[in-house]
Tab-separated table of N, CA and C and ligand atoms in Angstrom:
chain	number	residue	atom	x	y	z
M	722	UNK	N	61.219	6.831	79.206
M	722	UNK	CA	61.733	7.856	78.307
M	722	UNK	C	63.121	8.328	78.747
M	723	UNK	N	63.405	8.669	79.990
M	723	UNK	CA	64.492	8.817	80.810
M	723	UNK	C	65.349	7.710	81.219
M	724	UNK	N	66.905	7.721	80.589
M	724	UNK	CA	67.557	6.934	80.689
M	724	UNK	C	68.288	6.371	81.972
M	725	UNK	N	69.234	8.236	82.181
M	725	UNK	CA	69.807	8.234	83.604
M	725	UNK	C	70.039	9.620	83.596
M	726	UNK	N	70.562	9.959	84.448
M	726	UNK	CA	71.258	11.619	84.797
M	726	UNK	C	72.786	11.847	83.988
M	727	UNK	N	72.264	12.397	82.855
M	727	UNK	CA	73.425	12.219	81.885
M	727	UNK	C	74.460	13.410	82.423
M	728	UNK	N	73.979	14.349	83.137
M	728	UNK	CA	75.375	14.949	83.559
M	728	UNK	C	74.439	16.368	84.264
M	729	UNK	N	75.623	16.871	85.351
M	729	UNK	CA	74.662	17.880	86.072
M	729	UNK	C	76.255	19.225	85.346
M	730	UNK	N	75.215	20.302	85.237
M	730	UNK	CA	75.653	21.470	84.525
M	730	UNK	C	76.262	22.601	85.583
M	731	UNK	N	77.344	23.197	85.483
M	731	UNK	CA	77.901	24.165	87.076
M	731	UNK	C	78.412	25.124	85.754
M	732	UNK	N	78.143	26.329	86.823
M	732	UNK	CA	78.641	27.096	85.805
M	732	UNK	C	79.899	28.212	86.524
M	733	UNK	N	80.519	28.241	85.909
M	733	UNK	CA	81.835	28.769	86.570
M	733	UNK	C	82.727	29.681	85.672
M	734	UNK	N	83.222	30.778	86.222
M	734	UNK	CA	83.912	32.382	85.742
M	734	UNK	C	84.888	31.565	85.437
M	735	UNK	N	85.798	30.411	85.604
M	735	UNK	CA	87.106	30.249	85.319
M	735	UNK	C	86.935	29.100	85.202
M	736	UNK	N	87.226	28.066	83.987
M	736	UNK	CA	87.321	26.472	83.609
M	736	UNK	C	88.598	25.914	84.629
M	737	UNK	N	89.497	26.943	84.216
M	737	UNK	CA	90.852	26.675	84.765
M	737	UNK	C	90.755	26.328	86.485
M	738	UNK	N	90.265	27.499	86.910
M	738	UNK	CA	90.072	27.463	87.958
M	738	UNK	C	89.179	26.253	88.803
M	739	UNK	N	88.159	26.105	88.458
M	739	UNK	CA	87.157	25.341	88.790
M	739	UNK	C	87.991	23.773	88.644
M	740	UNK	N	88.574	23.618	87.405
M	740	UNK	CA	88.536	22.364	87.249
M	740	UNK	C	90.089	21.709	87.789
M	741	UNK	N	90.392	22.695	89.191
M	741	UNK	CA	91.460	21.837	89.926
M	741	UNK	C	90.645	21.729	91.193
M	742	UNK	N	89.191	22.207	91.714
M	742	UNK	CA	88.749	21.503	92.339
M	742	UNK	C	88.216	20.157	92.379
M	743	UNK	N	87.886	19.254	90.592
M	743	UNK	CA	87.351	18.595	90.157
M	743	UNK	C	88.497	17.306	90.093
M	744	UNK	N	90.052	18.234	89.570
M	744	UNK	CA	90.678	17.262	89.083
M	744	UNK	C	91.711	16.896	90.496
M	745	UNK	N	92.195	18.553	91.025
M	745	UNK	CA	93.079	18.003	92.149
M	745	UNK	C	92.507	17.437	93.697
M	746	UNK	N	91.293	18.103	93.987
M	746	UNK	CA	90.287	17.550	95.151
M	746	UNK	C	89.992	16.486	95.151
M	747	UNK	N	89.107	16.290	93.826
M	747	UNK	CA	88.089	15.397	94.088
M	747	UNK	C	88.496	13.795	93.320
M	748	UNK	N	90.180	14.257	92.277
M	748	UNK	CA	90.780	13.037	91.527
M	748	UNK	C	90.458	12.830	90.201
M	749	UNK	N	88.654	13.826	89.935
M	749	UNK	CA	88.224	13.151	88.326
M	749	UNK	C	89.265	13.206	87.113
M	750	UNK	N	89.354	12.916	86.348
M	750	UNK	CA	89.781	13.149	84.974
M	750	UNK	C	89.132	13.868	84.016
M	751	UNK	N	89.134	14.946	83.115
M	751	UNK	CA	88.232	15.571	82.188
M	751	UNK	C	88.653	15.280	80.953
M	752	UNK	N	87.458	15.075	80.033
M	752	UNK	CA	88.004	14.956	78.658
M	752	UNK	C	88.924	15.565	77.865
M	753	UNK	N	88.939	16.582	78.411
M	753	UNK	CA	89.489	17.985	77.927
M	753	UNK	C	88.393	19.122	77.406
M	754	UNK	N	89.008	20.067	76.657
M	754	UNK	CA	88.101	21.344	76.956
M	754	UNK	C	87.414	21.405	75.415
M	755	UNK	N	86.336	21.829	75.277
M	755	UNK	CA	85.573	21.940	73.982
M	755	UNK	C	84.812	23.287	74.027
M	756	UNK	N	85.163	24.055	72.663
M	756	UNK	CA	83.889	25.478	72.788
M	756	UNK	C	82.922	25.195	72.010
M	757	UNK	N	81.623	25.519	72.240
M	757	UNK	CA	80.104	25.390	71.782
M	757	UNK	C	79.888	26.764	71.783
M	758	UNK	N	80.504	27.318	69.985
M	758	UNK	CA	79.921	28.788	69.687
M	758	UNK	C	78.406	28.832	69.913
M	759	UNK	N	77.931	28.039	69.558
M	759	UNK	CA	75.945	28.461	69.594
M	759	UNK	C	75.919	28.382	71.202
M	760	UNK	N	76.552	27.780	71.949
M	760	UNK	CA	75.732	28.168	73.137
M	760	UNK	C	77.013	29.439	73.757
M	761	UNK	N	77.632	29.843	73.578
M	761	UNK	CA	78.689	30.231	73.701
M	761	UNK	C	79.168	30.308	75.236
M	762	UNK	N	79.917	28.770	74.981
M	762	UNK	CA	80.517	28.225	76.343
M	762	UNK	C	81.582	27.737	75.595
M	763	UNK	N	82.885	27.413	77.185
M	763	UNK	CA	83.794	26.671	76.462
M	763	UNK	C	83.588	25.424	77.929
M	764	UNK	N	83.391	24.322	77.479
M	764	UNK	CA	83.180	23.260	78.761
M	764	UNK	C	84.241	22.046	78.510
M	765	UNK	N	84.436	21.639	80.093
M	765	UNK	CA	84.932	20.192	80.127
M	765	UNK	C	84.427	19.401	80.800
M	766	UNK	N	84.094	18.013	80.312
M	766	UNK	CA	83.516	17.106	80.897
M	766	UNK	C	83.962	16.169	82.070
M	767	UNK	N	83.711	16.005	83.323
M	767	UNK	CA	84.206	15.193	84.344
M	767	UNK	C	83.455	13.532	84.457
M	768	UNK	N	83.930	12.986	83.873
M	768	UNK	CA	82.744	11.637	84.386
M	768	UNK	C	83.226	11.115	85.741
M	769	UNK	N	81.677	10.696	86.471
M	769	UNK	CA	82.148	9.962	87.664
M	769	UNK	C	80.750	9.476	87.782
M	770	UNK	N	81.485	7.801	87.640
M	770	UNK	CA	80.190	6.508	87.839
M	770	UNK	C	79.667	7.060	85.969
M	771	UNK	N	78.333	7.330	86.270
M	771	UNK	CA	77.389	6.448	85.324
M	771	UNK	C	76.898	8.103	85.139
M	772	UNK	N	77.708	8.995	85.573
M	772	UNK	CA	77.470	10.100	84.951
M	772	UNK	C	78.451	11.005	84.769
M	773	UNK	N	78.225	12.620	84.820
M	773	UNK	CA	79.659	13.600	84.187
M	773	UNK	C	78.550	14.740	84.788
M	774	UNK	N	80.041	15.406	85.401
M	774	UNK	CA	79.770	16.686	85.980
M	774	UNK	C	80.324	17.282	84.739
M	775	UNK	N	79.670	18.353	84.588
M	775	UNK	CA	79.532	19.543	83.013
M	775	UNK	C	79.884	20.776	83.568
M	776	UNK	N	81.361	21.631	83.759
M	776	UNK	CA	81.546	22.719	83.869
M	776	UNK	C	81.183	23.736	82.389
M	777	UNK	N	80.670	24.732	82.661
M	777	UNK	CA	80.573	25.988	82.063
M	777	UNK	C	81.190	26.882	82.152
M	778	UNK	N	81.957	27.541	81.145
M	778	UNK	CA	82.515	29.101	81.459
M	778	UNK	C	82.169	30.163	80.042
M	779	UNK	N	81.382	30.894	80.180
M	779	UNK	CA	80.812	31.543	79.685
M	779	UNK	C	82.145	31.766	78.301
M	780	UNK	N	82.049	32.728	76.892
M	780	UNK	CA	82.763	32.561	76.122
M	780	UNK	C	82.441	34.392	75.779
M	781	UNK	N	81.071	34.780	76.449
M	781	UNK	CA	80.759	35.977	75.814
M	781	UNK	C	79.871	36.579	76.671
M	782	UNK	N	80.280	37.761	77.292
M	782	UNK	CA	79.839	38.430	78.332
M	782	UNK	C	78.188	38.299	78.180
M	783	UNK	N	77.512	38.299	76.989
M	783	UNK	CA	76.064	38.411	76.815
M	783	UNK	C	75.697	36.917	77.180
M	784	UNK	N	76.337	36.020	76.963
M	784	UNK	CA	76.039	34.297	76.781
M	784	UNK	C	75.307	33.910	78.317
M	785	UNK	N	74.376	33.122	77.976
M	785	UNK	CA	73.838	32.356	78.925
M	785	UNK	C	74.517	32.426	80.517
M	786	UNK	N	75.378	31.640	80.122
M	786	UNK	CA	75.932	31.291	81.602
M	786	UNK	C	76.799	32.581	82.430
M	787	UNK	N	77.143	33.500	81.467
M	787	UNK	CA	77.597	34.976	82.299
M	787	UNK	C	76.233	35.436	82.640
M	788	UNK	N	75.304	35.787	82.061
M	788	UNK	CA	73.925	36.020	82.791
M	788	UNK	C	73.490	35.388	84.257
M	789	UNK	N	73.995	33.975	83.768
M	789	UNK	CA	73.341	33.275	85.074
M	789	UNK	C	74.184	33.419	86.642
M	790	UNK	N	75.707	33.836	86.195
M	790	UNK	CA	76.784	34.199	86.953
M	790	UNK	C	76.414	35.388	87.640
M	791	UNK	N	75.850	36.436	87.129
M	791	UNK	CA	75.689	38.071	87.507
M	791	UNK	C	74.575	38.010	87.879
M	792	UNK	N	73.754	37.248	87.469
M	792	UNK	CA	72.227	36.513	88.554
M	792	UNK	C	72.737	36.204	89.826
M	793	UNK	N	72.666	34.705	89.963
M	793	UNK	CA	73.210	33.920	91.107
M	793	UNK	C	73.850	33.389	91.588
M	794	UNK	N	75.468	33.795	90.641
M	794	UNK	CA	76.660	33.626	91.115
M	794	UNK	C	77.064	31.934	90.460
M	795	UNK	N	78.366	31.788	90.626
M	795	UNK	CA	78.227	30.676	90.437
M	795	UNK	C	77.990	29.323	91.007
M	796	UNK	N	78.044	28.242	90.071
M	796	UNK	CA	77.008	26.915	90.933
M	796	UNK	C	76.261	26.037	90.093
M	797	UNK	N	75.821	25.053	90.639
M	797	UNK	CA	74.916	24.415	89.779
M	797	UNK	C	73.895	24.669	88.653
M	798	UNK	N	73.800	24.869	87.314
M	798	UNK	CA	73.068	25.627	86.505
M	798	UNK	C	71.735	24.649	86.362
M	799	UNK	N	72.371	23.688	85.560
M	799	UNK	CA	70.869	22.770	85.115
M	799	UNK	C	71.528	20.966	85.101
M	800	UNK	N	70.641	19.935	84.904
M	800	UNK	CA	70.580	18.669	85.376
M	800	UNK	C	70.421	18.401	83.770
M	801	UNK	N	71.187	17.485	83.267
M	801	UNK	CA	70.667	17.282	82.142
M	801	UNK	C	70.109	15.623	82.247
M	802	UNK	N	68.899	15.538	81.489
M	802	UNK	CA	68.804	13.770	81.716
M	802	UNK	C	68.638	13.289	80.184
M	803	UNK	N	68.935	11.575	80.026
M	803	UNK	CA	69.498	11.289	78.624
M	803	UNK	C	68.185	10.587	78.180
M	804	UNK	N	67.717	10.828	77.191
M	804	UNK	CA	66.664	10.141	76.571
M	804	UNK	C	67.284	9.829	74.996
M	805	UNK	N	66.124	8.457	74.748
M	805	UNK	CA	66.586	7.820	73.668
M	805	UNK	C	65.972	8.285	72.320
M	806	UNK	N	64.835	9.196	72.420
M	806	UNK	CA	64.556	10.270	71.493
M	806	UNK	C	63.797	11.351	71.697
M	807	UNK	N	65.078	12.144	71.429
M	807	UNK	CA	64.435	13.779	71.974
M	807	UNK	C	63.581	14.556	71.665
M	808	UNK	N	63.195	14.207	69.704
M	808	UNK	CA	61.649	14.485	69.439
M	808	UNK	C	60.960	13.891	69.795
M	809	UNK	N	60.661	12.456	70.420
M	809	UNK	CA	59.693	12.402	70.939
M	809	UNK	C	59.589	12.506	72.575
M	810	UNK	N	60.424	13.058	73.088
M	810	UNK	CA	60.397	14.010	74.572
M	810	UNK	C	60.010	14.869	74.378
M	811	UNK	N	60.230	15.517	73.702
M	811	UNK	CA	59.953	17.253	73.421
M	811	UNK	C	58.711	17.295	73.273
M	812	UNK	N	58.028	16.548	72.315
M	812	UNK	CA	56.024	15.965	72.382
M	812	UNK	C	55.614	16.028	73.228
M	813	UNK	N	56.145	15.196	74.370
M	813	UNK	CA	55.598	14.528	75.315
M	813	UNK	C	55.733	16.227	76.517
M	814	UNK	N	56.790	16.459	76.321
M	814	UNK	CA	56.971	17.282	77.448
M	814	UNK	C	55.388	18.483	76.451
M	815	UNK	N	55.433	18.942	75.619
M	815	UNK	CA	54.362	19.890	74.963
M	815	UNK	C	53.025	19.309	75.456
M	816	UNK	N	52.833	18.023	75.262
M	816	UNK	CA	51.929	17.857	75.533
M	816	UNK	C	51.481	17.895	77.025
M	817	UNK	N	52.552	17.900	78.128
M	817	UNK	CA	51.992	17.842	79.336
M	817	UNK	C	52.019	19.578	79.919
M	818	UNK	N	52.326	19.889	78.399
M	818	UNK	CA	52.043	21.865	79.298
M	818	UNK	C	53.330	22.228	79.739
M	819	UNK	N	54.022	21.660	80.032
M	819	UNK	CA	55.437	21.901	80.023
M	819	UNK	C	56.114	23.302	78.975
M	820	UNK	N	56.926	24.468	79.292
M	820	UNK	CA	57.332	25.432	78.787
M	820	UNK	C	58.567	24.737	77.989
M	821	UNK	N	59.283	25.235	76.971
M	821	UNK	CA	60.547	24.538	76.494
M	821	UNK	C	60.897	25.593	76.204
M	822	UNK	N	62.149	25.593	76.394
M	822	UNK	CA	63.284	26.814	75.778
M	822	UNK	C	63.499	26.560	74.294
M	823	UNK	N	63.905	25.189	74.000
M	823	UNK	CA	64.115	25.155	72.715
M	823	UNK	C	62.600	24.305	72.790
M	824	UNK	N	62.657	24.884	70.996
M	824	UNK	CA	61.069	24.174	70.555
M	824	UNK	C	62.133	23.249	69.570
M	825	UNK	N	63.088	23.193	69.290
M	825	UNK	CA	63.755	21.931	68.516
M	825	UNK	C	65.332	22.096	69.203
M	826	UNK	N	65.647	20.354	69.163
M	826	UNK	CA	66.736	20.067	69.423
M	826	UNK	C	67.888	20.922	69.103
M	827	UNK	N	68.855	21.343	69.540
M	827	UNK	CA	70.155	21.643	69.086
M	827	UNK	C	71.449	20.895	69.568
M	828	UNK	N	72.924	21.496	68.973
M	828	UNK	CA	74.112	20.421	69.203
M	828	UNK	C	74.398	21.259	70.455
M	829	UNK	N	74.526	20.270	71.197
M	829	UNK	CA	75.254	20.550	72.012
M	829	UNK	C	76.905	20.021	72.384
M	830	UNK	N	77.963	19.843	73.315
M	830	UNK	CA	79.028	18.952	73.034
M	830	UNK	C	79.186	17.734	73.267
M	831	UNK	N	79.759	17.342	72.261
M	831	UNK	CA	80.095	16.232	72.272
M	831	UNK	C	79.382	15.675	71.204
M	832	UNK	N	78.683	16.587	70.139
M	832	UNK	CA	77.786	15.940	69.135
M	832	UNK	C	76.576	15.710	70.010
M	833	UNK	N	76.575	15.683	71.328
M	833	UNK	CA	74.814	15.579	71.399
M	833	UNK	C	73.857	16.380	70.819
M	834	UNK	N	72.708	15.834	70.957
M	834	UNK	CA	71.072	16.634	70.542
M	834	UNK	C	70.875	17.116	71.774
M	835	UNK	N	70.219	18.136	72.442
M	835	UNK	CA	69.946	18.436	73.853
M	835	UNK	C	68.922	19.907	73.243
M	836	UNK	N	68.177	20.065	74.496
M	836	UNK	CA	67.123	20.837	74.549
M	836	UNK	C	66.659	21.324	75.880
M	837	UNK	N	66.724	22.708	76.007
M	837	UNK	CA	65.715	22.820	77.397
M	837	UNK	C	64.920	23.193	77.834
M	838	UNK	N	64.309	22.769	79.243
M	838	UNK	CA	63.152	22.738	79.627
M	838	UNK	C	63.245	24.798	80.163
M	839	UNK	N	61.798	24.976	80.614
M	839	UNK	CA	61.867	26.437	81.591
M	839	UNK	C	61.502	25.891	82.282
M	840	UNK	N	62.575	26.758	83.483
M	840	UNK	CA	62.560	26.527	85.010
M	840	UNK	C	61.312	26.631	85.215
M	841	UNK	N	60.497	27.781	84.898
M	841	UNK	CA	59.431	27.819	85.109
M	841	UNK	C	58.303	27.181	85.351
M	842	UNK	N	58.449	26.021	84.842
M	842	UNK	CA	57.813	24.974	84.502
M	842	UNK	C	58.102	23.684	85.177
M	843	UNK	N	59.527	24.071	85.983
M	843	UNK	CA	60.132	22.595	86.600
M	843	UNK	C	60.613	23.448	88.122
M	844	UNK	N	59.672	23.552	88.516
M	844	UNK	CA	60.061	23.852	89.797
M	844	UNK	C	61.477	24.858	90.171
M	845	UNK	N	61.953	25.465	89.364
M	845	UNK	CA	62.975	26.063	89.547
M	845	UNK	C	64.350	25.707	89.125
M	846	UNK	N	64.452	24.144	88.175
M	846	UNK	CA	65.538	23.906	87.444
M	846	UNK	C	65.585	23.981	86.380
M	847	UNK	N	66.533	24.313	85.857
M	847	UNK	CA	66.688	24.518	84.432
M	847	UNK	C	67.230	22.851	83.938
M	848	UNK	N	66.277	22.273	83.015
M	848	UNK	CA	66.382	20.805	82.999
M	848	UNK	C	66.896	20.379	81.319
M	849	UNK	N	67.646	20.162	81.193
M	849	UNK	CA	68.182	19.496	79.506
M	849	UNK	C	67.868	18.068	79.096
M	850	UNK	N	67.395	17.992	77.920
M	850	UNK	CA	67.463	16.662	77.829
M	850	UNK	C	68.177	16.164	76.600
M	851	UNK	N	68.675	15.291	76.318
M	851	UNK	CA	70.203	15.067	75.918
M	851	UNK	C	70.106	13.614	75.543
M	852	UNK	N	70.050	13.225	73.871
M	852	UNK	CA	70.228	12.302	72.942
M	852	UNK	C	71.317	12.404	72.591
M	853	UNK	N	72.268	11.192	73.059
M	853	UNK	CA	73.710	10.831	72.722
M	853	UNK	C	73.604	9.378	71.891
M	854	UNK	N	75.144	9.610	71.886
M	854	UNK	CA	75.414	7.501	70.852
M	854	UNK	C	76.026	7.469	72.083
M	855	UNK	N	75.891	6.159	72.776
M	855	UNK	CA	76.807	5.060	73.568
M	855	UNK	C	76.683	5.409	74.933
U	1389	ZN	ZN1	74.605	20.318	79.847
């Protein structure tokens, strides 16, 4: 059902900031920057190898990832992994008792489908799962 580790999620007070550790440290390249009003983030994507580091910067003091900032600071948020159909993950995960944040897919960027799991339920990560093309 699980493809590969389609990208691990960090969440960070400043895109700008963050992403000269990504680009001037570490060399990646980012797609450039995209906002996702429904989740209200503005993110850029880093690929490296056969996956993409996913910065977050919150868009709206109430939004997800400022919550998770004034929680536990910033850092690694959630792991997303790529499956080849997310309604029938989402089954599968219901059926094994598994909690879901979303009970149906939504867009996430880049045109993906993605959905997530509760930590609660996964040992303490917040886990996405993420139907792309290509
Ligand atoms: Zn993600």
């Amino acid at each position: 059902m699980i493809t590969k580790l389609d990208h691990i999620g960090i969440a960070v007070s400043s895109l700008e900031e963050a992403s000269k550790t990504y680009r001037d440290v570490l060399g990646l390249k980012d797609h450039g920057v995209e906002v996702v009003e429904e989740q209200k983030v503005k993110v850029a994507f880093f690929p490296v190898g056969d996956t993409e580091i996913e910065l977050l910067e919150s868009t709206d003091p109430e939004g997800p990832i400022a919550k998770f900032i004034e929680k536990r600071g910033e850092g690694v948020q959630h792991l997303a992994f790529r499956v080849d159909n997310i309604e029938a993950a989402l089954d599968e995960m219901r059926t094994k008792g598994i909690r879901l944040i979303d009970e149906k897919p939504r867009y996430g960027a880049g045109g993906a489908r993605i959905a997530f799991l509760h930590p609660k339920s996964t040992g303490g990560v917040l886990i996405e799962l993420c139907e792309r093309e290509g």
